[in-house]
Coordinates of C-alpha atoms and ligand atoms in Angstrom, one line a residue:
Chain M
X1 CA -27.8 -14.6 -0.2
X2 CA -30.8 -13.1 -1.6
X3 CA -32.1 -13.3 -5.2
X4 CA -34.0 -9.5 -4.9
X5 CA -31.3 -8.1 -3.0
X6 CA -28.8 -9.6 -5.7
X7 CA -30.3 -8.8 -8.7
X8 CA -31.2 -5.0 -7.1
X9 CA -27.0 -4.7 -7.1
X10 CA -26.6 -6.1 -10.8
X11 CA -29.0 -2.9 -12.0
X12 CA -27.1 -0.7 -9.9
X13 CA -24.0 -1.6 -11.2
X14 CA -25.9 -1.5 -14.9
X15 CA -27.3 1.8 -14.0
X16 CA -24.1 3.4 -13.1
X17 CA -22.8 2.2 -17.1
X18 CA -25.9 3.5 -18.3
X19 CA -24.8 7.0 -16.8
X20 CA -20.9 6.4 -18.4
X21 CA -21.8 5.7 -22.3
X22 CA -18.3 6.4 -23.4
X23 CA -17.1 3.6 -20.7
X24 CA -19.0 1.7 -22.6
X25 CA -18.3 2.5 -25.7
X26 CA -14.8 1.8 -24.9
X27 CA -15.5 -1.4 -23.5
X28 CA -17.2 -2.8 -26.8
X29 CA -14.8 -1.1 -29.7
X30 CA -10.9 -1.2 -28.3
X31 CA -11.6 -4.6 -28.7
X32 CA -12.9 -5.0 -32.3
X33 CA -10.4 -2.2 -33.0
X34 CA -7.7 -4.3 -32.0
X35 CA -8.8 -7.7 -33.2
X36 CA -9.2 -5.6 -36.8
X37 CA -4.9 -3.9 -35.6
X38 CA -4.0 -7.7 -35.5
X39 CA -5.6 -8.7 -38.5
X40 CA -3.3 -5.9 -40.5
X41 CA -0.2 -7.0 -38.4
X42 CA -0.6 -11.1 -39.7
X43 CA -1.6 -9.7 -43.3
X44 CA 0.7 -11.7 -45.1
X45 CA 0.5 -14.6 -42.4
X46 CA -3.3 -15.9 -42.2
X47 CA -2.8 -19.0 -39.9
X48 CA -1.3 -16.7 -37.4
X49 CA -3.9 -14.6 -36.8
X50 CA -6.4 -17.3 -36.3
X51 CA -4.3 -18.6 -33.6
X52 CA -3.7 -15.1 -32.2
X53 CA -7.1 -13.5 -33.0
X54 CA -8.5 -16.9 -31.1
X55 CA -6.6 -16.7 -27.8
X56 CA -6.9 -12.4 -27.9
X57 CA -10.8 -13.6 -27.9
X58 CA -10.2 -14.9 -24.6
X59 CA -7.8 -12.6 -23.1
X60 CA -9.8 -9.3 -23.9
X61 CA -12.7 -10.3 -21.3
X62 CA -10.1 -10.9 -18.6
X63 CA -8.3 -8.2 -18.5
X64 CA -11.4 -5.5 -19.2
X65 CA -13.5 -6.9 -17.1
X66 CA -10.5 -7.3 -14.8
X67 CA -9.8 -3.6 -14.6
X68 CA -13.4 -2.4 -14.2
X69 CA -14.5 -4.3 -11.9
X70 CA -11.0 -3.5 -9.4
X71 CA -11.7 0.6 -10.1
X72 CA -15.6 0.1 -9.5
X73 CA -14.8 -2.0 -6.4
X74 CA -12.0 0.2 -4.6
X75 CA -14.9 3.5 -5.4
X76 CA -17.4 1.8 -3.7
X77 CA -14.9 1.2 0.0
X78 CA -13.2 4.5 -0.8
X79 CA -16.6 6.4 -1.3
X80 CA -18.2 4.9 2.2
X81 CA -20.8 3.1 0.2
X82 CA -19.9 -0.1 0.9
X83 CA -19.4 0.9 4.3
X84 CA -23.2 1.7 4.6
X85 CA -24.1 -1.1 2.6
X86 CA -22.5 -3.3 5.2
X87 CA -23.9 -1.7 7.8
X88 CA -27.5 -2.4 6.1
X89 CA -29.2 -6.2 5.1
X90 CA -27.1 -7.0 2.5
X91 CA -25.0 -10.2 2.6
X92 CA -21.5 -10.5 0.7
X93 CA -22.7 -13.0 -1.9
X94 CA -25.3 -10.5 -3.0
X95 CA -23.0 -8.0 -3.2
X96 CA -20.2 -10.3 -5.5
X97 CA -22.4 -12.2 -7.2
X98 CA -24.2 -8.4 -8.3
X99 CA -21.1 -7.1 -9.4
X100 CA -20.4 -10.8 -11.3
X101 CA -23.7 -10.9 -13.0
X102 CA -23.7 -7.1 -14.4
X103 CA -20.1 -7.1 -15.4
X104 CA -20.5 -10.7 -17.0
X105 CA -23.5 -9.6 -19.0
X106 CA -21.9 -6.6 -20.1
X107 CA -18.8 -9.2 -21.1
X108 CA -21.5 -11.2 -23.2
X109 CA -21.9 -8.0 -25.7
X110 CA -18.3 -7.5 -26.0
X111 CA -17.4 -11.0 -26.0
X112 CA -20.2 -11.4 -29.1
X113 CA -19.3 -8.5 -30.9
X114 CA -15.5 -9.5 -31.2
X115 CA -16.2 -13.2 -31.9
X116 CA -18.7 -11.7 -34.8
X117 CA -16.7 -9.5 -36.2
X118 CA -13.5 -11.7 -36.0
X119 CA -15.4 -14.5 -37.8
X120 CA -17.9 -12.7 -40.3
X121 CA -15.2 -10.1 -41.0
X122 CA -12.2 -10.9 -40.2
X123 CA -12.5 -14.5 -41.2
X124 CA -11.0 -16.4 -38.6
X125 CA -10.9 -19.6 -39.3
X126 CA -12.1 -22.0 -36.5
X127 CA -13.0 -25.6 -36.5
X128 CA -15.3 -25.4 -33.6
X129 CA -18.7 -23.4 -32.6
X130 CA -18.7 -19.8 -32.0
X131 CA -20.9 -20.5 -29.0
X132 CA -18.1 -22.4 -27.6
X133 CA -16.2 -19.6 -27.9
X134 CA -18.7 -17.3 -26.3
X135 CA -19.0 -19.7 -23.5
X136 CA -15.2 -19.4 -22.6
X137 CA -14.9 -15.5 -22.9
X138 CA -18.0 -15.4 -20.6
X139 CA -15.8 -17.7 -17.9
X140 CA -12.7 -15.1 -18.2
X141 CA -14.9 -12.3 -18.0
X142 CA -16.1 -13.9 -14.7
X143 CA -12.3 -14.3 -13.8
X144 CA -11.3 -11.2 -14.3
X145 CA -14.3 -9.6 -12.2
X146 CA -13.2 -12.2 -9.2
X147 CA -9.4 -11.2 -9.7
X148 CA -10.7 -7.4 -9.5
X149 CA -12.8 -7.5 -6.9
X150 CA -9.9 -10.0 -5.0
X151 CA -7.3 -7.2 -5.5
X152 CA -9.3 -4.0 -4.6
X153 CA -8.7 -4.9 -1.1
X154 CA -5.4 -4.6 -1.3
X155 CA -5.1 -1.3 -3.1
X156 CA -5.5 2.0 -1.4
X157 CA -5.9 4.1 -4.3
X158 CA -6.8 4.3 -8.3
X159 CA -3.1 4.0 -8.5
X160 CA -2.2 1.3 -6.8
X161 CA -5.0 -0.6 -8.4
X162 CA -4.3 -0.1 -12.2
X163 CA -0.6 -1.3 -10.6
X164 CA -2.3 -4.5 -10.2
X165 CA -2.6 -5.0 -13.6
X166 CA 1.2 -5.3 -14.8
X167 CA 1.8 -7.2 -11.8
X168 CA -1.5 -9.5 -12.1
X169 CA -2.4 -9.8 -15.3
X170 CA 0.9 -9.6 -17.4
X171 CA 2.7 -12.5 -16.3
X172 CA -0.3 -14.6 -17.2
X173 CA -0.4 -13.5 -20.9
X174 CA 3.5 -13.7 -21.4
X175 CA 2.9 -17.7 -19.6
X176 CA 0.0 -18.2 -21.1
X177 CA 1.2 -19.7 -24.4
X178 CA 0.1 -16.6 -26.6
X179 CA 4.0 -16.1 -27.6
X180 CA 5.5 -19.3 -27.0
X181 CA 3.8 -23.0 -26.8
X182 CA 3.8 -23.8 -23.4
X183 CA 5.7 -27.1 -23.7
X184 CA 8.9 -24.9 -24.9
X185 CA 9.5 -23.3 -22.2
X186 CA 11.8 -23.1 -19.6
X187 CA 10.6 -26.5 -17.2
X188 CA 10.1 -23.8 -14.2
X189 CA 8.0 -21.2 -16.2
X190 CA 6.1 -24.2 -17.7
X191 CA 5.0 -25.5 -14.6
X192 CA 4.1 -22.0 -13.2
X193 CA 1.8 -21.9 -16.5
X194 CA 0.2 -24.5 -15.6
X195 CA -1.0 -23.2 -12.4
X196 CA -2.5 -19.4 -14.0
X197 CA -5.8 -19.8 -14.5
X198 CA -5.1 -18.1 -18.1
X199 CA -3.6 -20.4 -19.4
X200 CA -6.7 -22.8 -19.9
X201 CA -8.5 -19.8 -21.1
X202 CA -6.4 -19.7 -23.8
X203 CA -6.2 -23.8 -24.3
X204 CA -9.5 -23.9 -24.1
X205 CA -9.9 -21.4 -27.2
X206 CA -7.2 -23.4 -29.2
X207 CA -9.0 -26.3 -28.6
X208 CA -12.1 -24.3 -30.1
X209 CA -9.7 -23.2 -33.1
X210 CA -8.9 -27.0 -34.0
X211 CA -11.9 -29.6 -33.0
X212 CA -15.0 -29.3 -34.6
X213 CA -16.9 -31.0 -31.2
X214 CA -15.9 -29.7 -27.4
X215 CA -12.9 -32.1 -26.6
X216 CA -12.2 -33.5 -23.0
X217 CA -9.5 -31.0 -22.8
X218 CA -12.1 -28.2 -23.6
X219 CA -13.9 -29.5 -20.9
X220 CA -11.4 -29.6 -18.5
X221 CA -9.8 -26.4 -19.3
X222 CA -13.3 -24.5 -19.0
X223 CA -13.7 -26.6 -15.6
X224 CA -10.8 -25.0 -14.2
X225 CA -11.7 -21.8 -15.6
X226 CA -15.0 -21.6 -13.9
X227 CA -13.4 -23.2 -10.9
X228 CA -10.5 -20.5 -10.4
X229 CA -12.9 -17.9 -11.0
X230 CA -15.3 -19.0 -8.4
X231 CA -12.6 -19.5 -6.0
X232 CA -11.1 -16.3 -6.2
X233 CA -14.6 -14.9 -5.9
X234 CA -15.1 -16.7 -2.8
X235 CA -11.2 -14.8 -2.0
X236 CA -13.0 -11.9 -2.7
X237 CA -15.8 -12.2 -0.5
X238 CA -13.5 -13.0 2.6
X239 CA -11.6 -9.5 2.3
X240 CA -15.4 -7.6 2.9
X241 CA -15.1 -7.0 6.1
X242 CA -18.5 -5.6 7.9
X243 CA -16.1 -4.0 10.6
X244 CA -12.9 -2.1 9.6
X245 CA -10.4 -0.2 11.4
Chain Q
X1 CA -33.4 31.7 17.4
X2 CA -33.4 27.9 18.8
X3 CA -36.4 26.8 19.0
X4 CA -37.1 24.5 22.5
X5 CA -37.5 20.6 21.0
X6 CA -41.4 20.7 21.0
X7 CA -41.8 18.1 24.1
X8 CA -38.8 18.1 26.5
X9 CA -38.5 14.7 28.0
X10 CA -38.9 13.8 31.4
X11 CA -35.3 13.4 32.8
X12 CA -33.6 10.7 31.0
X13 CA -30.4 11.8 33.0
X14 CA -31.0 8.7 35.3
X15 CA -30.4 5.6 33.2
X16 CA -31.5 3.5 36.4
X17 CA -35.0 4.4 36.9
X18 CA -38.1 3.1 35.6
X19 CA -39.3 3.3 32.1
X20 CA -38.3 2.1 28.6
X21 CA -35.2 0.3 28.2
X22 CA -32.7 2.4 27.0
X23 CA -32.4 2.0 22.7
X24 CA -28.5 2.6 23.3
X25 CA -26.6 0.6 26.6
X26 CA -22.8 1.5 26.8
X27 CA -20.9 0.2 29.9
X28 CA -17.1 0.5 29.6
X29 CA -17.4 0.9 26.0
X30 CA -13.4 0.8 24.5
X31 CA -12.5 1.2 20.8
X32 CA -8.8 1.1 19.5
X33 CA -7.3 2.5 16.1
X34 CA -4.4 2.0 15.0
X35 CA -2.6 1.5 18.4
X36 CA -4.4 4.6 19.8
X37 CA -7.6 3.9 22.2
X38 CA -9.8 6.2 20.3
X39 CA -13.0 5.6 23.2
X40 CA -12.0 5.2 26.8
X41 CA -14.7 3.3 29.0
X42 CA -17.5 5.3 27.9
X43 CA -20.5 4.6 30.1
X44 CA -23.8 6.0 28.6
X45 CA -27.3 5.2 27.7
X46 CA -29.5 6.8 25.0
X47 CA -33.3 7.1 26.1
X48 CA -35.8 5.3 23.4
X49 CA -37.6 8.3 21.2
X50 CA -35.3 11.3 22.0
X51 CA -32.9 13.1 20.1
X52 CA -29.3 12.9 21.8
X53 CA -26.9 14.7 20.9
X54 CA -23.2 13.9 20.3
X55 CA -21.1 17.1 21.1
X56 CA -17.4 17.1 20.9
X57 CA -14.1 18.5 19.4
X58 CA -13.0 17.9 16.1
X59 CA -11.3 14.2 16.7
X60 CA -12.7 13.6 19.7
X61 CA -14.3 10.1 19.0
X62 CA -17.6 11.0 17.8
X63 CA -17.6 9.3 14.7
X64 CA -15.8 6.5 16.1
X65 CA -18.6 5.9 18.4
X66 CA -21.0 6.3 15.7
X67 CA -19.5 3.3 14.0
X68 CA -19.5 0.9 17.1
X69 CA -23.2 1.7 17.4
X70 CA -24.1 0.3 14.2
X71 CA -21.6 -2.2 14.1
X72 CA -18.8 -1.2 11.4
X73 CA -16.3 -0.5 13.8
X74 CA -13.6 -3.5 14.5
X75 CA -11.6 -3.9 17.9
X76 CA -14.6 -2.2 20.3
X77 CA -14.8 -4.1 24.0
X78 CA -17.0 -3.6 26.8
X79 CA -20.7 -3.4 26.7
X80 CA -22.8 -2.2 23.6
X81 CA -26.3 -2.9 23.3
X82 CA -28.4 -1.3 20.7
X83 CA -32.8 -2.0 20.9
X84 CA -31.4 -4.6 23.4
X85 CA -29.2 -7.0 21.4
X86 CA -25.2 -6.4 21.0
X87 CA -24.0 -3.8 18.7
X88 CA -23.4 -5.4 14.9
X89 CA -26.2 -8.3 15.1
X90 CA -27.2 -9.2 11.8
X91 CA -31.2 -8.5 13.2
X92 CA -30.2 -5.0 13.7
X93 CA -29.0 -4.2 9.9
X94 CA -32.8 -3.2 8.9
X95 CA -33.2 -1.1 12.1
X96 CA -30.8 0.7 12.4
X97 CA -30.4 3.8 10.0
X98 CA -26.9 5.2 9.7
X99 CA -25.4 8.5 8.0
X100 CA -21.5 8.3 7.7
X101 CA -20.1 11.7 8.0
X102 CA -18.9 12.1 3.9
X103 CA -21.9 11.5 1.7
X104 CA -22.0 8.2 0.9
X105 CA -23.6 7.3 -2.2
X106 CA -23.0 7.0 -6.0
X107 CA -21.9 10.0 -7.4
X108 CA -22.8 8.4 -11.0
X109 CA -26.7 7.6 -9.9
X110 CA -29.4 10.5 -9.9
X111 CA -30.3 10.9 -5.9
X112 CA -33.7 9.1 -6.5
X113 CA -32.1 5.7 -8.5
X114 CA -29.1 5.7 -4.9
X115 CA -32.8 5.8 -3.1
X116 CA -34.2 3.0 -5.4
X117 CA -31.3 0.9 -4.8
X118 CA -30.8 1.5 -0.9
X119 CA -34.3 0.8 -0.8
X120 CA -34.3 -2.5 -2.6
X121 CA -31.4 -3.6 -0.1
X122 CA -33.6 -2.6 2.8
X123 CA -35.7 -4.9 1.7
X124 CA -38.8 -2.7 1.3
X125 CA -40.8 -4.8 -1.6
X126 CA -41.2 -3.4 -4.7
X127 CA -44.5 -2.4 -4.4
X128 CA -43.9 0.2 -2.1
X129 CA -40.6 1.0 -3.2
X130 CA -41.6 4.4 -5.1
X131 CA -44.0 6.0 -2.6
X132 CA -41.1 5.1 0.2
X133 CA -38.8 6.9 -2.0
X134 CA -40.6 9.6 -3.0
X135 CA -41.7 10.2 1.1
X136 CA -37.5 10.5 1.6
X137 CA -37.0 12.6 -0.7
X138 CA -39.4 15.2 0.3
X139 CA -38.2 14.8 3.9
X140 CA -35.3 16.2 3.1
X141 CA -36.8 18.8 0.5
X142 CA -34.6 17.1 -2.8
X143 CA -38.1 16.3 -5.1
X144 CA -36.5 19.3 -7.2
X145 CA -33.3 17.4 -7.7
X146 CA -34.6 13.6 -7.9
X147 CA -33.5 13.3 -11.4
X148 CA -29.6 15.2 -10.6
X149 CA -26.6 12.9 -10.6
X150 CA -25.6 12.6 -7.2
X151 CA -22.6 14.1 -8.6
X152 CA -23.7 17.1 -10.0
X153 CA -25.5 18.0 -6.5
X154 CA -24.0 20.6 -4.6
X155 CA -22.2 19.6 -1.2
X156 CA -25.4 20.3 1.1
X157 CA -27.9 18.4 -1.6
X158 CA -25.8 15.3 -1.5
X159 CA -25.7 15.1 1.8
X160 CA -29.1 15.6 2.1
X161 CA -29.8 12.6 -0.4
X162 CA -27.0 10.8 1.9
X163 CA -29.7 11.3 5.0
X164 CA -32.4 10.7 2.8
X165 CA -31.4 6.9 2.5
X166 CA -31.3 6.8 6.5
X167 CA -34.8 8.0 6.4
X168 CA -35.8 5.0 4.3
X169 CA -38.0 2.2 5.9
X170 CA -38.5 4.2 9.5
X171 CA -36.1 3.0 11.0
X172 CA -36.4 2.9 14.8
X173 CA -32.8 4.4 15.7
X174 CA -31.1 6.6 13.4
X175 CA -27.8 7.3 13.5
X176 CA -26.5 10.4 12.1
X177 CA -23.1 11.8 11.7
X178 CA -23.1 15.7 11.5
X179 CA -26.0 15.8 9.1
X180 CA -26.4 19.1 9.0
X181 CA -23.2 20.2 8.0
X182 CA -22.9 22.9 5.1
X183 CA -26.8 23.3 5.5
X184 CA -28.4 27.0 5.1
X185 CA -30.0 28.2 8.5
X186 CA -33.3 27.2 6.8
X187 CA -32.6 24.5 6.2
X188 CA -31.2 22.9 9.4
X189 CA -34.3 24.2 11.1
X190 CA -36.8 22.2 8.5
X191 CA -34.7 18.8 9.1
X192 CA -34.4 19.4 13.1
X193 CA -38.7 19.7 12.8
X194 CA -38.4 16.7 11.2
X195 CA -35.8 15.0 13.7
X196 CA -38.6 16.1 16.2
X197 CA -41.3 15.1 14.2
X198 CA -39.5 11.3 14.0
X199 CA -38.7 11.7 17.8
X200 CA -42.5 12.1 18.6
X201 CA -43.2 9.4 16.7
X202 CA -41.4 7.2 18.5
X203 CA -38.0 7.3 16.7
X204 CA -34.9 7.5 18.5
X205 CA -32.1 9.9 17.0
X206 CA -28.7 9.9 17.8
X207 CA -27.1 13.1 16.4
X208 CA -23.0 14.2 15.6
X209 CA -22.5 18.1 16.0
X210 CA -19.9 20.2 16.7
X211 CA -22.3 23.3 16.3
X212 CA -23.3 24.2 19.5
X213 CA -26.3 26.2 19.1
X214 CA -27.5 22.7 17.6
X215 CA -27.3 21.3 21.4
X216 CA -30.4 23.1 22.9
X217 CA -32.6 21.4 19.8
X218 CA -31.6 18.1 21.5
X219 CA -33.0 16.3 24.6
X220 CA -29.9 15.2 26.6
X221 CA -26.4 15.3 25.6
X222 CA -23.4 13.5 25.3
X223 CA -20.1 15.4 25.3
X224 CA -17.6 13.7 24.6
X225 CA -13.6 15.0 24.6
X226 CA -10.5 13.2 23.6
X227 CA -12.3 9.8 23.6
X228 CA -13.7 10.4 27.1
X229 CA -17.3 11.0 28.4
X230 CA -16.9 14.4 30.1
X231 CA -20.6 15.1 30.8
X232 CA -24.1 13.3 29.6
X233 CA -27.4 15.2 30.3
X234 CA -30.1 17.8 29.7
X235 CA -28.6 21.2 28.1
X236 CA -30.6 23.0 30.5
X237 CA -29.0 20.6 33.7
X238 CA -25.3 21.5 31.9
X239 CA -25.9 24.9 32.1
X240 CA -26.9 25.0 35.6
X241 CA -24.6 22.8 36.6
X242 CA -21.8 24.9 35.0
X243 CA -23.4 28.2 35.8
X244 CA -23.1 29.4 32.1
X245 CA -26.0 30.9 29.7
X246 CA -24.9 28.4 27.1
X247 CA -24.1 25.0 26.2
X248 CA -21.1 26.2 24.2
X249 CA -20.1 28.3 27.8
X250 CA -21.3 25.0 29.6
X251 CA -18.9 22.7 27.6
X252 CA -16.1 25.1 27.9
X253 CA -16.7 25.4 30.9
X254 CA -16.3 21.1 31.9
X255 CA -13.2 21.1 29.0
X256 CA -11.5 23.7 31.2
X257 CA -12.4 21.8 34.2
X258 CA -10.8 18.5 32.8
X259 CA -7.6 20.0 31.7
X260 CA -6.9 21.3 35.4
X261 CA -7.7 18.4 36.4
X262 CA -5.4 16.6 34.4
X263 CA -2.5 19.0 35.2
X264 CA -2.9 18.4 38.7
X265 CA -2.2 14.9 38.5
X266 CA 1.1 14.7 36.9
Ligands
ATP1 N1 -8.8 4.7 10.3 C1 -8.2 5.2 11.4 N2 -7.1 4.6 11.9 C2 -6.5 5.1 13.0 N3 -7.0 6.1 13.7 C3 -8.1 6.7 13.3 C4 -8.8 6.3 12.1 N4 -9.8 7.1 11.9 C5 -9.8 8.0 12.9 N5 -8.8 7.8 13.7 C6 -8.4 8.6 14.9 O1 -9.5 8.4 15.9 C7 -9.7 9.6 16.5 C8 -11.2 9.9 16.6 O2 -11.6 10.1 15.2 P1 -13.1 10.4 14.9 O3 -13.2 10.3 13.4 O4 -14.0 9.5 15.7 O5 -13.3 11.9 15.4 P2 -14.6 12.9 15.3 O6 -14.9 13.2 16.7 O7 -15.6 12.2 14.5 O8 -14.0 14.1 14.6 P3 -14.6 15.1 13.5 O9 -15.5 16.1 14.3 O10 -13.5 15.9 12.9 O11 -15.4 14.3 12.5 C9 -8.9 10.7 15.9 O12 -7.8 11.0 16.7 C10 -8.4 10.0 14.6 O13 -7.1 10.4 14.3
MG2 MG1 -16.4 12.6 12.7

């Protein structure tokens, strides 16, 4: 790992954005947009869509961040870049942690616009700070580049890799409490809740919605979060493979 | 219209003389794809500071070889040394410059930011970083298009941006896979002056063609056919040898050789 060669990859990755505005674009409205849909939807039920609003606040970052980072990754082995890069000085970790810095910065803006414009316009209600909720969008975003970056390997084209998505991502938000408390479901589905690394995301912004101070369970539940996403990015580093058939 | 390489080498035809050691070693060299053995025992070694070229038919092994040299190719066996230590060390990474056959950089960068980046991995400090970029781009004649996306460049001027990154931090073997594909006849005669130019400064430049006129620009040759070695020398010893006024006569010449060969045996 090197800090020059690491943060080099984090402006290329920024660069390429800067070349895309209407990626970006995207990237920073559908969410407000939707957030703003949901707000419409709960009209006549307020408490809903703080509960909602809160755990979409987590979600969002995931599955974006998710689904740019798996397209940007499967480019750059499809395109024979990161065949040459691999043939040059540049170690895997810069390469990750790059891609994880860039795409986790870029999650910051979107994850601060929606948490602004859910609570200075939309008037979510939530006990805790808004910095705790930052903090836990940041830790999906991180997840979902890990989990995009992990699954890129095993894609050979744009679509198999938006495939990923249904079959990644999906499961996780129908387990992940968002539609039914945990605790009620079936025992099986429960337990195989509490093993997606989702599902803390979203405990971890309930516990924002109803504690004014971070709570031990916040704390553990960002813990995990932080800790599946860095072992997944460690996943990811394994399947970058200097030699290839 | 070829122009003779501006100082023909001595005879680097005999690997086991005196002299420099070699900047490529292959003894027995073996690469398998898939379950096909793509390389068969290929014995060879490329002479420090020439241009060598790699000759062969379309899925012959050339770029296949390319890759074992600078170490992105998996399941290669037998001997492969490259500036004297084994193909793929991690020392080699900043010596070694490669071009992969497609163009490969960022289609959504202009051709001087791909430069800024590739140079930053390189490790050339940022001080220097412009005026190295700058020097590689007008080696390859792009200062025109610096600011294009990479994507907007037609096929030629991305490939040239694609070489262009090789160029970067003088390297001391480069490694290019048909780089002068899809390149005007001006064109490939400016970037063979400065493959000679590189040469004579002490470069060494191993070179993908399957353009034969291409071969007389090059010091020794490697011709390679259905992942065999079927000659390695001067052009001007394959033509004599073959008794042909060409290279492209000589090589047909040792393909039909091979093949009668091969259908006495059976
Ligand atoms: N990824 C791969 N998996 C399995 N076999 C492969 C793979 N890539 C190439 N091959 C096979 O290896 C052989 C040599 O391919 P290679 O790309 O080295 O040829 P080449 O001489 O560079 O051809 P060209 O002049 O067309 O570029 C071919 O028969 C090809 O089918
Ligand atoms: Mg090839």
């Amino acid at each position: 790992m090197n800090a020059s060669r690491t943060l080099a990859t984090a402006r290329r990755v920024l660069r390429q954005l800067g070349h895309d505005p209407r990626t970006i674009a995207l990237l920073l409205l559908v969410p407000i947009l939707l957030l703003v849909l949901l707000y419409y939807v709960f009209d006549a039920d307020r408490r809903a869509f703080d509960s909602i609003g809160a755990s979409l606040l987590g979600i969002f970052p995931l599955v974006t961040m998710f689904l740019v980072t798996s397209i940007a990754t499967l480019r750059e082995r499809t395109s024979g870049t990161l065949e040459r890069l691999l043939s040059m000085p540049l170690g895997k970790g810069d390469l990750i942690v790059g891609y994880a810095l860039a795409f986790g910065l870029l999650a910051v803006v979107q994850a601060a616009l929606a948490t602004g414009v859910a609570i200075w316009f939309l008037d979510l209600d939530i006990a805790g700070s808004p910095w705790l909720l930052l903090l836990v969008a940041l830790l999906d975003a991180l997840l979902g580049t890990a989990l995009g970056l992990f699954v890129s390997a095993f894609a050979a084209s744009e679509f198999q890799v938006v495939q990923f998505m249904p079959a990644m991502i999906f499961p996780q938000i129908l387990l992940c409490g968002l539609f039914a408390p945990r605790g009620s479901m079936q025992p099986v589905l429960e337990g195989i809740s509490n093993v997606l690394p989702m599902s803390y995301a979203v405990d971890g912004m309930t516990e924002v919605l109803h504690h004014s101070e971070a709570t031990g369970d916040f704390v553990r539940d960002i813990g995990v979060v932080a800790g599946s996403a860095l072992l997944v990015l460690a996943l990811g580093a394994a399947t970058l493979r200097r030699r290839t058939a | 219209m070829n122009k003779p390489p501006p100082q023909p080498p001595p005879d680097p035809a005999e690997p086991t003389g005196p002299g420099p050691d070699p900047a490529v070693h292959a003894r027995g060299l073996t690469v398998v794809r898939g379950t096909r053995r793509v390389l068969d025992a290929l014995s060879f070694d490329v002479a420090p500071g020439t241009v060598t070229g790699l000759l062969g038919p379309s899925g012959s092994g050339k770029s296949t070889l390319i890759r074992a040299i600078v170490g992105t190719q998996a399941k290669v066996t037998g001997t492969l040394d490259v500036l004297g230590s084994p193909a793929g060390s991690a020392g080699l990474r900043s010596r070694v410059g490669y071009v992969t056959q497609a163009p490969s950089v960022y289609g959504d960068l202009s051709a001087r930011q791909n430069l800024d980046y590739y140079a930053a991995v390189l490790g050339i400090p940022r001080s220097r970083r412009a005026a190295a970029v700058t020097q590689a781009l007008t080696d390859v004649d792009l200062t025109s298009h610096a600011d294009d996306l990479a994507g907007n460049l037609s096929g030629g001027q991305a490939s040239r941006v694609s070489l262009a990154v090789a160029l970067l931090g003088a390297p001391e073997l480069l490694v290019l896979d048909e780089p002068t594909v899809g390149l005007d006849p001006v064109l490939r005669r400016d970037l063979w002056d400065l493959f000679h130019r590189l040469a004579a400064h002490g470069t060494t430049l191993l070179i993908s063609s399957h353009v034969m006129d291409e071969a007389d620009r090059c010091a020794h040759l490697l011709l390679v056919r259905d992942g065999t070695l079927l000659a390695a020398d001067t052009p001007r010893a394959l033509r004599e040898q073959t008794g042909s006024d060409t290279v492209e006569e000589a090589f047909l010449a040792l393909v039909d050789a091979a093949r009668a060969a091969e259908d006495s045996t059976p």
